[in-house]
XYZ file of C-alpha atoms in Angstrom:
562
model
C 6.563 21.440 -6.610
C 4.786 19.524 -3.355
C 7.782 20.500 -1.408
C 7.767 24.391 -2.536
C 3.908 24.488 -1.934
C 4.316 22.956 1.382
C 6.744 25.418 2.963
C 4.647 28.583 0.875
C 1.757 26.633 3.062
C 3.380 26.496 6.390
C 5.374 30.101 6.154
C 3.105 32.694 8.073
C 4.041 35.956 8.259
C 1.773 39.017 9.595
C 1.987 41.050 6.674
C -0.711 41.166 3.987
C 1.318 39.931 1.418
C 2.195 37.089 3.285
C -1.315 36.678 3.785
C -2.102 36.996 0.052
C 0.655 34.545 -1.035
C -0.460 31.827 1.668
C -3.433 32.160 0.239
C -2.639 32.114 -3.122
C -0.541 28.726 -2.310
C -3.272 27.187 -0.600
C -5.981 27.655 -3.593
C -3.131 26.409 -6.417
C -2.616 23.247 -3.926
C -6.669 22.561 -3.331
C -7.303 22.566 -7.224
C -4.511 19.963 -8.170
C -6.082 17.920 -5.293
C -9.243 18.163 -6.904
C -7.850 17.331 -10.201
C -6.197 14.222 -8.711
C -9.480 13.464 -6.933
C -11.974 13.948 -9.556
C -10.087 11.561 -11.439
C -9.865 9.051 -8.264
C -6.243 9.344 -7.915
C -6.506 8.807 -4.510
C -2.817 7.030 -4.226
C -1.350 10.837 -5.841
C -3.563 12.568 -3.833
C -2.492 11.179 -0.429
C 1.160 11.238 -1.604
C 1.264 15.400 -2.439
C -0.332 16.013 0.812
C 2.048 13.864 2.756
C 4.730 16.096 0.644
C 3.128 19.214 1.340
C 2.406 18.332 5.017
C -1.182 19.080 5.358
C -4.214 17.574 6.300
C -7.963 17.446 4.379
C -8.977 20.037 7.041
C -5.977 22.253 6.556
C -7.195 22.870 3.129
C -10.939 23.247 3.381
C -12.831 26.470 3.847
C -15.634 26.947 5.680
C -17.781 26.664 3.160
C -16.160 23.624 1.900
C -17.258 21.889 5.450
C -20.954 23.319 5.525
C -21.255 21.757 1.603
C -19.599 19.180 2.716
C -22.197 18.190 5.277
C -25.050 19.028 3.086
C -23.586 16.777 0.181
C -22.645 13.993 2.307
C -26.435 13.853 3.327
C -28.307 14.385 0.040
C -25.952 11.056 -1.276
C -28.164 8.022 -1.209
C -30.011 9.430 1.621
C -33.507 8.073 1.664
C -36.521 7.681 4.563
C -38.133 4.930 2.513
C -38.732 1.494 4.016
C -35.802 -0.779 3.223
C -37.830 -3.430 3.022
C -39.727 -1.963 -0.098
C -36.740 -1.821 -2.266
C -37.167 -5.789 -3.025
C -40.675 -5.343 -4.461
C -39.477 -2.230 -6.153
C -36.676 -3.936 -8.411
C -38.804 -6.883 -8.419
C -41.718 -4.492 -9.965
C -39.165 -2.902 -12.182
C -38.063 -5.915 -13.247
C -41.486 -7.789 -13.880
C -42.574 -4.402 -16.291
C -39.501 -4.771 -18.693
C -40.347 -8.785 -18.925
C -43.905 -7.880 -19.923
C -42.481 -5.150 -22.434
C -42.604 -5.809 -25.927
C -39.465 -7.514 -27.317
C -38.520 -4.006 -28.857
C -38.756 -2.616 -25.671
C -37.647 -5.176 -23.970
C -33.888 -4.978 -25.134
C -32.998 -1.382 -24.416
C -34.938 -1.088 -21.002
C -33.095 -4.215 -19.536
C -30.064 -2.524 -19.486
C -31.540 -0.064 -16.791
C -31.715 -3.280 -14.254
C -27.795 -3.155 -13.990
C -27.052 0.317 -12.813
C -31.049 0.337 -10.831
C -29.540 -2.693 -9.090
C -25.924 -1.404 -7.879
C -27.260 1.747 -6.769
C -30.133 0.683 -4.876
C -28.044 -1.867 -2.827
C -25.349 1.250 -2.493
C -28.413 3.206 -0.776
C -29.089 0.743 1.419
C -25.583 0.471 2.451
C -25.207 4.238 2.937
C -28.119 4.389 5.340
C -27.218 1.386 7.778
C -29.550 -0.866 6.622
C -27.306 -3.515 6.287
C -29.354 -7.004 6.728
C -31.519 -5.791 4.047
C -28.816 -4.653 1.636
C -27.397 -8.726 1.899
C -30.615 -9.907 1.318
C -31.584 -7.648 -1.705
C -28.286 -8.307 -3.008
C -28.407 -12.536 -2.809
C -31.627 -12.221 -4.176
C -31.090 -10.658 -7.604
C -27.000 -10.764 -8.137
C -27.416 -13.634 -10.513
C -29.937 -12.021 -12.419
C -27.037 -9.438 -13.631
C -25.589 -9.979 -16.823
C -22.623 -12.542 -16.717
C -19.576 -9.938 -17.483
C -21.049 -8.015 -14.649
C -20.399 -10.698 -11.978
C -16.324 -9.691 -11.386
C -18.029 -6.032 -10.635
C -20.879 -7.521 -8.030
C -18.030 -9.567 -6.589
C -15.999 -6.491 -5.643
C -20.247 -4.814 -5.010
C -20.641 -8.045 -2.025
C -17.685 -6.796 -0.300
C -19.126 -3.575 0.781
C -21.239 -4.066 3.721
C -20.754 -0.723 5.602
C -20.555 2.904 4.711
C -16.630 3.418 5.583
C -16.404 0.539 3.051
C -17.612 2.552 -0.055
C -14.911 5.232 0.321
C -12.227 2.781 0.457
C -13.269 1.330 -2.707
C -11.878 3.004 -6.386
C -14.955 1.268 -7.938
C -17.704 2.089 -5.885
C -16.206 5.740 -5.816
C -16.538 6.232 -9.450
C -19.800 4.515 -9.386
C -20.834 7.560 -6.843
C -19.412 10.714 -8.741
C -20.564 9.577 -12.407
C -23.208 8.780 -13.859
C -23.845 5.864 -15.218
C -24.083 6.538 -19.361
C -27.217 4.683 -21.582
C -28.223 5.273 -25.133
C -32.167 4.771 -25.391
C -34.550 5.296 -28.329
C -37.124 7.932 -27.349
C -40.449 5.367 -27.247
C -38.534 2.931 -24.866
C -37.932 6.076 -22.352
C -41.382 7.466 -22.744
C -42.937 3.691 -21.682
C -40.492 3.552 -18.564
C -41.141 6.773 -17.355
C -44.885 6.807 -17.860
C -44.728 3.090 -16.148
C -42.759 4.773 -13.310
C -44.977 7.863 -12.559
C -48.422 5.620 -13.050
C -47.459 3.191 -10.461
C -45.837 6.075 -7.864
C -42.219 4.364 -7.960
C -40.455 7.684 -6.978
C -38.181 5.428 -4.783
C -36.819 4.235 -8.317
C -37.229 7.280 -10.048
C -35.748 9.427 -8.217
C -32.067 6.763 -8.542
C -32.262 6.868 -12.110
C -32.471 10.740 -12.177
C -29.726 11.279 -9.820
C -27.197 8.569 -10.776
C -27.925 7.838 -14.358
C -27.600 9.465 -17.620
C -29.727 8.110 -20.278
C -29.314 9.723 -23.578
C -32.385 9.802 -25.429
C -32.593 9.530 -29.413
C -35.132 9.411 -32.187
C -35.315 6.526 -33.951
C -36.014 2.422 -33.770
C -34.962 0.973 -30.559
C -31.711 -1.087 -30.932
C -31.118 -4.531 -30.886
C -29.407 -6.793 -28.570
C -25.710 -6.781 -30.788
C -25.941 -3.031 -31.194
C -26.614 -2.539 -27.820
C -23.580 -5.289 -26.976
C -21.216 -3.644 -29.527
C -21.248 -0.044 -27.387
C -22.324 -1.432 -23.910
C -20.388 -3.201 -21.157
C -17.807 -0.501 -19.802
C -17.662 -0.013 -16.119
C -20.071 3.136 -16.083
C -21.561 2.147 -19.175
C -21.683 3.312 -22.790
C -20.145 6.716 -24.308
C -21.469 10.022 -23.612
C -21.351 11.266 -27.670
C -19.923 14.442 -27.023
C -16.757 12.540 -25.602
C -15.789 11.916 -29.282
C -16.339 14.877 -31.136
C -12.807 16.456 -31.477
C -10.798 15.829 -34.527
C -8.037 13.326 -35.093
C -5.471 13.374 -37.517
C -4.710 9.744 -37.755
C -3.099 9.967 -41.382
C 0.348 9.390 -42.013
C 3.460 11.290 -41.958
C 5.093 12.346 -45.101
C 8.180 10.244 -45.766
C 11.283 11.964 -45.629
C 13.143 12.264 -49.603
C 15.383 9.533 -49.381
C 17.661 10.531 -52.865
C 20.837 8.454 -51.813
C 22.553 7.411 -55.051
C 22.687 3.466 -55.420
C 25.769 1.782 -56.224
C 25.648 -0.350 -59.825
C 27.228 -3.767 -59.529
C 30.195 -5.031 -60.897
C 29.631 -7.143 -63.586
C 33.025 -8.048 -64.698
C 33.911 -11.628 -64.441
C 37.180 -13.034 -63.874
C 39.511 -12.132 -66.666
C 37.864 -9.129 -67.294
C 39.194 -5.693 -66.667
C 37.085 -4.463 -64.103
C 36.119 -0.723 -64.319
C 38.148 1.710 -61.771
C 35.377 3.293 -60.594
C 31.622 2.361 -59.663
C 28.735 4.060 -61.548
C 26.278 5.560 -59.159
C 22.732 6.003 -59.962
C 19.547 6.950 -58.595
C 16.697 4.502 -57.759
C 13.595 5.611 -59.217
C 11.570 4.281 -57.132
C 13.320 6.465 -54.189
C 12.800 9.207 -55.839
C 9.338 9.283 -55.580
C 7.591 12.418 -53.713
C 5.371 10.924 -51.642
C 1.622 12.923 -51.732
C 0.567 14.683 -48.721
C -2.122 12.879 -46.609
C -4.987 15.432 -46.118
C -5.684 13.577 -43.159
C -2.251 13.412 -41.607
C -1.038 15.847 -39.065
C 1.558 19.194 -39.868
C 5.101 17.504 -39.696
C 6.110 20.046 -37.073
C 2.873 19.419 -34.798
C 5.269 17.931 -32.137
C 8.822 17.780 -31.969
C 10.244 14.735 -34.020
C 13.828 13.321 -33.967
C 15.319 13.944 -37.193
C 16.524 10.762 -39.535
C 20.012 10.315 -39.335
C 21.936 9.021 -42.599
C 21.759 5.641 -41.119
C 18.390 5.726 -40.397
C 17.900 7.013 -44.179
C 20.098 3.991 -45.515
C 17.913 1.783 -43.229
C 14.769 2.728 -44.869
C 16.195 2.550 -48.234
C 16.635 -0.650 -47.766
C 13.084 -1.438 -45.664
C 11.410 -0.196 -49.080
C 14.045 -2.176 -51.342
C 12.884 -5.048 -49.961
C 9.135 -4.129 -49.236
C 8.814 -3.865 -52.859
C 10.633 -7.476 -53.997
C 7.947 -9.187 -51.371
C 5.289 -11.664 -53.390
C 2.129 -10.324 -53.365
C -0.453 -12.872 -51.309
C -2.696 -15.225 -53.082
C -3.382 -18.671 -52.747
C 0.185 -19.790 -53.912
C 1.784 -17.201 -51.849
C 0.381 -17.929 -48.462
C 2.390 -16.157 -45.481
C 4.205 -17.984 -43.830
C 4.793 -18.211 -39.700
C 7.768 -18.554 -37.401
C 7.084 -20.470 -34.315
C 9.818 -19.665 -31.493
C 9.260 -21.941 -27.843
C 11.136 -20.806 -25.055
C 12.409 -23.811 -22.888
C 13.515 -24.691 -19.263
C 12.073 -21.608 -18.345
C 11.512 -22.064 -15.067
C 10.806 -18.731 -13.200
C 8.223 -18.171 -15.989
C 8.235 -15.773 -19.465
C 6.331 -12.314 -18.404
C 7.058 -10.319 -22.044
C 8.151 -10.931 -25.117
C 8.725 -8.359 -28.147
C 10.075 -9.083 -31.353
C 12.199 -6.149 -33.569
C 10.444 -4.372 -36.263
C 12.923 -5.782 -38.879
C 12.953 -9.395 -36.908
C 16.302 -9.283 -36.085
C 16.463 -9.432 -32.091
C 13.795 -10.870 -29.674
C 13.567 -9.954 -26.306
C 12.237 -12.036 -23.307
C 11.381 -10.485 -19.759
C 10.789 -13.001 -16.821
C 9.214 -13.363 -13.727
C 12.305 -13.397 -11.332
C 13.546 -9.831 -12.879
C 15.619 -10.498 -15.867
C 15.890 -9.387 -19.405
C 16.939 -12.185 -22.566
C 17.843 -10.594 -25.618
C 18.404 -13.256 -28.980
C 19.599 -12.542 -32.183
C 17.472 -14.313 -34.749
C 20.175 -13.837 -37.639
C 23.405 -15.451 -38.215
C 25.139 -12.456 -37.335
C 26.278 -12.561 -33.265
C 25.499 -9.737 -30.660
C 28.069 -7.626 -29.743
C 29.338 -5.069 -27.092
C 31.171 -2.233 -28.036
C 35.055 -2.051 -27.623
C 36.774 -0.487 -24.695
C 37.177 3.921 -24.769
C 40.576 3.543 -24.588
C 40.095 1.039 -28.049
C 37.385 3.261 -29.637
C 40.179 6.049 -29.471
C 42.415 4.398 -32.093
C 39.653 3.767 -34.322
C 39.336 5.976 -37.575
C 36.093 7.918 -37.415
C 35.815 8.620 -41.080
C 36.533 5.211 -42.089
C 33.399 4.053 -44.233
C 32.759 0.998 -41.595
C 33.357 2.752 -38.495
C 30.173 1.006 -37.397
C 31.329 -1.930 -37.729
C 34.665 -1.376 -35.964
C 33.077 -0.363 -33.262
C 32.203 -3.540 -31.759
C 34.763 -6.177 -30.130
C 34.278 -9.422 -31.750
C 35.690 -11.641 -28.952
C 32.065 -10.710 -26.923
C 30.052 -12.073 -29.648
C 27.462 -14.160 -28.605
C 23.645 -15.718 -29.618
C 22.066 -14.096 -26.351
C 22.345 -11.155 -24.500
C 21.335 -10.975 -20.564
C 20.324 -7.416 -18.837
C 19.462 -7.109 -15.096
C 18.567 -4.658 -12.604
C 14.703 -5.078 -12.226
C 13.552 -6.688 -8.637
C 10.244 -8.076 -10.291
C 8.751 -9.271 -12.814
C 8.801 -7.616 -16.188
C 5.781 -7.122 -17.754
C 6.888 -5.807 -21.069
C 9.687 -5.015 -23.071
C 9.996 -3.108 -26.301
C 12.899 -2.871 -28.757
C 13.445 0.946 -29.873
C 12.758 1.634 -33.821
C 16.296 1.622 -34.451
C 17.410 -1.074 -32.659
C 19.980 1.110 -30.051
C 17.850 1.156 -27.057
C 15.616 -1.625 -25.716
C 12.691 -0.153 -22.907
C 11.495 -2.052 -20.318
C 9.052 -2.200 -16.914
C 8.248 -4.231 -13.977
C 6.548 -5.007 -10.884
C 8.649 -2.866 -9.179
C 7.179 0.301 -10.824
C 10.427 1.395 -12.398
C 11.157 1.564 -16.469
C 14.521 0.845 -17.813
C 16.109 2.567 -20.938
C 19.066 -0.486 -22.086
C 21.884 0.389 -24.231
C 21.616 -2.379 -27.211
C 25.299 -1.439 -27.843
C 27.099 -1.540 -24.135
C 24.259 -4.015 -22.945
C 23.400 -1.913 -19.947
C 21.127 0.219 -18.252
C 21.251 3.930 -18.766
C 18.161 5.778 -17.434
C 15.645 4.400 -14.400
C 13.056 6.396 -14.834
C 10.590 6.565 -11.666
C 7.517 7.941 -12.227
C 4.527 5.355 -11.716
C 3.221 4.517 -8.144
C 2.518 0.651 -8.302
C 3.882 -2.052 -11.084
C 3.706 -0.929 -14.618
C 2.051 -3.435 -16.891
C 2.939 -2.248 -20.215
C 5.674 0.009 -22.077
C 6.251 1.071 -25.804
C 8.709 2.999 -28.218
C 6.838 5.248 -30.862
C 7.222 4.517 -34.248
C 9.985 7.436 -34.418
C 11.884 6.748 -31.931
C 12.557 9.311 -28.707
C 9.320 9.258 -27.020
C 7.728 6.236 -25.427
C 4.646 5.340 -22.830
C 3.595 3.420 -20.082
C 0.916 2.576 -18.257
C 0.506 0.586 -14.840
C -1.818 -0.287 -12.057
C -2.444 3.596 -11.023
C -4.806 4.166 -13.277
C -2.655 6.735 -15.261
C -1.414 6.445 -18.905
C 2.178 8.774 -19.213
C 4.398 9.823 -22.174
C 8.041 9.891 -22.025
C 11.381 11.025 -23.427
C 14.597 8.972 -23.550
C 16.407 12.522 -23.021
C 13.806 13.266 -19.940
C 13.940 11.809 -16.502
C 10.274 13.377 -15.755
C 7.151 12.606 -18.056
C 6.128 14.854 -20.212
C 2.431 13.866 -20.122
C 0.248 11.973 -18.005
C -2.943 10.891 -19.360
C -5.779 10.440 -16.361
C -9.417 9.021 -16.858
C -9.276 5.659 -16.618
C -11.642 4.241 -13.811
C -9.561 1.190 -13.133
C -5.898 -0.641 -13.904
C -4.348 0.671 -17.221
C -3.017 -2.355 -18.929
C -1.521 -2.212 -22.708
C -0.703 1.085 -24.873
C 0.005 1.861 -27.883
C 1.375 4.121 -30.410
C -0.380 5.489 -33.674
C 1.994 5.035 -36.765
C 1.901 8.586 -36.900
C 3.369 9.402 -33.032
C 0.893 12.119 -32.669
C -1.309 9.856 -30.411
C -1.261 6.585 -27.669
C -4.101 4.664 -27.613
C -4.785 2.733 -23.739
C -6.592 -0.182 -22.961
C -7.950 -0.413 -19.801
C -9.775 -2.980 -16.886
C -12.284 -0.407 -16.929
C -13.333 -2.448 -20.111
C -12.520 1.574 -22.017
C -10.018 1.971 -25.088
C -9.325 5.620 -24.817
C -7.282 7.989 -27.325
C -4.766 10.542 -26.353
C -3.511 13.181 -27.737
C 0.153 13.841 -27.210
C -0.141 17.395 -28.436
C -2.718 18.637 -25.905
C -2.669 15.551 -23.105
C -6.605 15.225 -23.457
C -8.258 11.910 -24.716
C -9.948 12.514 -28.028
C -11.796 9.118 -28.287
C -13.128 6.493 -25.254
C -14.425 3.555 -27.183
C -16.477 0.815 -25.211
C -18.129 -2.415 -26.234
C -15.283 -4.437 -24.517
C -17.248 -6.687 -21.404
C -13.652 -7.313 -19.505
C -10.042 -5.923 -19.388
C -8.620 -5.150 -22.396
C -5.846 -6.660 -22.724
C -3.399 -5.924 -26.184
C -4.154 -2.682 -29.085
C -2.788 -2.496 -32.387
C -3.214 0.379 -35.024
C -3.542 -0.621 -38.853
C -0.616 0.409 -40.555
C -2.047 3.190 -42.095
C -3.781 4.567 -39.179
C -7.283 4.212 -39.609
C -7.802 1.230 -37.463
C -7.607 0.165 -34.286
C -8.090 -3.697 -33.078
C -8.434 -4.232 -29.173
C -8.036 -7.653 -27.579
C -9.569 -8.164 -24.372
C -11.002 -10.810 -21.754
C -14.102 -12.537 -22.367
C -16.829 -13.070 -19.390
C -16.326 -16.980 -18.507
């Protein structure tokens, strides 16, 4: 597409149609840059206009540059004495200490966002000795999951610093979010107009959003259980849509069940086996009212494997002893040794049959944790003699003499972060610090697809539940949906403000939850590509998700401030 748009860019004829189609080119190019820049993907960005060979002036308008101008002097631009900003926050700071302890709660969380944005404005307008001093003087008074931020904050000292910097960029074009009870905002602002702080009021107009409510101010865990993302709490409208997170309808699995022989030795044995259906199979399962239409997005269909499979899942499922305090559950421990280039990823099969390892040198270790070996399939010319309507053609299918307890897979050059073992167990996903995911054959035991799509190393990678599709996410801020049949995503979810570091698939495959460094656990919808929930309360990266199994939860494991 970059390559078509750059040659409709650089074609110039002296017709009017020409004219009209340059034109045309140029204003479809300009708004996926501004996509790509509104949600700082600056890497993207630079990377379609290197395609499309042109420059930031090639594509601006004149009255781009004249707003331009105007907007880069009405950011943080301020004739105040520098020197004032100390007593300012220090004023500021001294009122919400005096405040009532009902107050006091809610308006402290102002001192944060006040703080960063003041030092930002000094920055922006030269004054750089003061902005040092301001900042030594009240960094430690921050909140203690705030310090990795104000690290990154201490490195800007100059103005060509803050453009350079993903952070401090989203910092500048959104607002910083804050819930506040309606009495609390009345006895800041009042404070702020009495005493002719427009220095300070004027920053919390322009760069925060505080989102006032009727009611009792909230207390220090309420505040702590929606707080600590990057720019803030949730803006409530960002989780109004609707979300289907019931399950699926399980497919009618009527397969007629073999009865056993019971004969014993001396005893005629019947010719033929009885067949019967299981009762319990037969079941309809309800519909959920909560659970998406079937055909909302295109699902692989079971086949009669798959169906035996799950016959057998629920066979089992429903022997299992139920827990109580003589039926504890019990744990498997397994410890990886001599491992000297370091385990990056580990993923166990849904069934607990296979474990796979990814390490730091590149990589892949796949273990069977049954008695039964791993094995390749035969040769074509061998697979040609073999019956294909014999009963166990599955079994045929694979050469004993490669059996083995361990499998080994390589073509990453870097670490792997993450590996994930498909539903099924015929495909095994993986990614790496080289920014590459790998589909691997579970049945050849090699690579089939390299699928190239991420800029920088991908941190995490999973299957969904039913099979086909699968995500990733990685250190360029982007979340992206897949298909094993597709060399090209067929999403990509942007909004994150930092790294993207785990995903995860509802039970229903109609969404991917993300986890972020942004300290964010967002929701996507796979139907439409837009996030339908950003949940914050994390104070560092989250690191690991997991959904309930029956959809209605989602746990999030992240970092805690040290």
């Amino acid at each position: 597409m970059a390559a078509k748009t750059a040659a409709a860019v650089e074609k110039k004829e002296p017709t009017d149609s020409a004219d009209t189609s340059v034109q045309s080119d140029k204003q479809t190019l300009l708004a996926v840059l501004q996509f790509l820049k509104k949600h700082n993907l600056k890497d993207t960005e630079d990377l379609l206009k290197q395609e499309a060979k042109v420059s930031d002036d090639d594509l601006k308008t004149e009255e781009d540059k004249k707003s331009e101008v105007s907007q880069a002097l009405a950011v943080y631009k301020s004739d105040d004495d520098p020197s004032l900003y100390e007593d300012l926050y220090r004023n500021l700071k001294n009122f919400i200490d005096s405040c009532l302890d009902v107050h006091k709660v809610e308006l402290s969380t102002i001192l944060y966002p006040v703080f960063v944005h003041m030092y930002l404005e000094l920055v922006y307008n030269g004054h750089e000795w003061n902005a040092w001093e301001f900042y030594s003087k009240f960094w430690q008074d921050q909140e203690e999951h705030r310090h990795p931020d104000l690290a990154i904050l201490s490195s800007v000292r100059k103005r060509d610093h803050m453009d350079k910097n993903p952070m401090l960029s989203s910092f500048r074009s959104s607002a910083f979010i804050l819930r506040m009870s309606r009495d609390s905002y009345t006895h800041l602002k009042r404070h702020l107009q009495e005493k002719r702080l427009s220095p300070l009021l004027t920053i919390i107009q322009d760069h925060l959003f505080i989102d006032v409510f009727d009611g009792v101010p909230r207390t220090q865990q309420q505040i702590q259980a929606t707080g600590g993302a990057l720019l803030g709490e949730v803006d409530k409208d960002a989780n109004k849509a609707k979300v289907y997170y019931g399950l699926l309808k399980e497919p009618e699995l009527n397969i007629p069940l073999e009865e056993e022989e019971e004969g014993q030795e001396g005893e005629e044995k019947p010719k033929k086996k009885k067949s019967k259906k299981d009762p319990l199979l037969m079941k309809k399962s309800k519909n959920d009212p909560n659970a998406p239409q079937p055909t909302r997005i295109p699902l692989p269909e079971l086949k009669d494997q798959d169906k035996v499979e799950k016959t057998r899942a629920f066979r089992e499922a429903m022997r299992r002893a139920k827990l109580d305090h003589s039926h504890m559950p019990s744990v498997c421990f397994y410890t990886f040794l001599n491992v000297y280039q370091g385990v990056t990823s580990v993923d166990i099969s849904d069934d607990s049959s296979l474990l796979a390892a990814g390490f730091a040198d590149g990589p892949i270790k796949v273990w069977t944790l049954t008695p039964g070996k791993l094995r390749a399939m035969k040769s074509p010319d061998d697979l040609e003699m073999i019956d294909k309507e014999a009963d166990d053609v599955m079994e045929r299918i694979f050469d004993d003499r490669t059996a083995s307890d361990n499998k080994v897979l390589t073509g990453h050059s870097g670490a792997v972060y993450a590996t994930s073992i498909g539903p099924h167990r015929e495909h095994l996903l993986s990614c790496s610090e080289d920014g590459t995911i790998r589909l691997w054959s579970l049945h050849i035991w090699s690579n089939l697809v390299c699928y190239k799509g991420h800029n920088f190393p991908v941190w995490d990678v999973c299957f969904s539940p039913h099979g086909y599709y699968f995500a990733s996410v990685g250190h360029d801020r982007t979340a992206r949906v897949w298909a094993t049949d597709h060399y090209q995503p067929l999403r990509i979810f942007a909004g994150h403000l930092a790294d993207v570091d785990c995903c995860q698939f509802h039970p229903n495959s109609n969404y991917v939850a993300t986890g972020s460094s942004d300290k964010t656990v967002r929701l996507w919808d796979m139907l439409t590509g837009s996030c339908v929930r950003i949940m914050a309360g994390h104070q560092g990266t989250v690191h690991c998700l997991k959904f309930s199994p029956d959809g209605r939860y989602l746990a999030a494991g992240g970092a805690v401030a040290s």
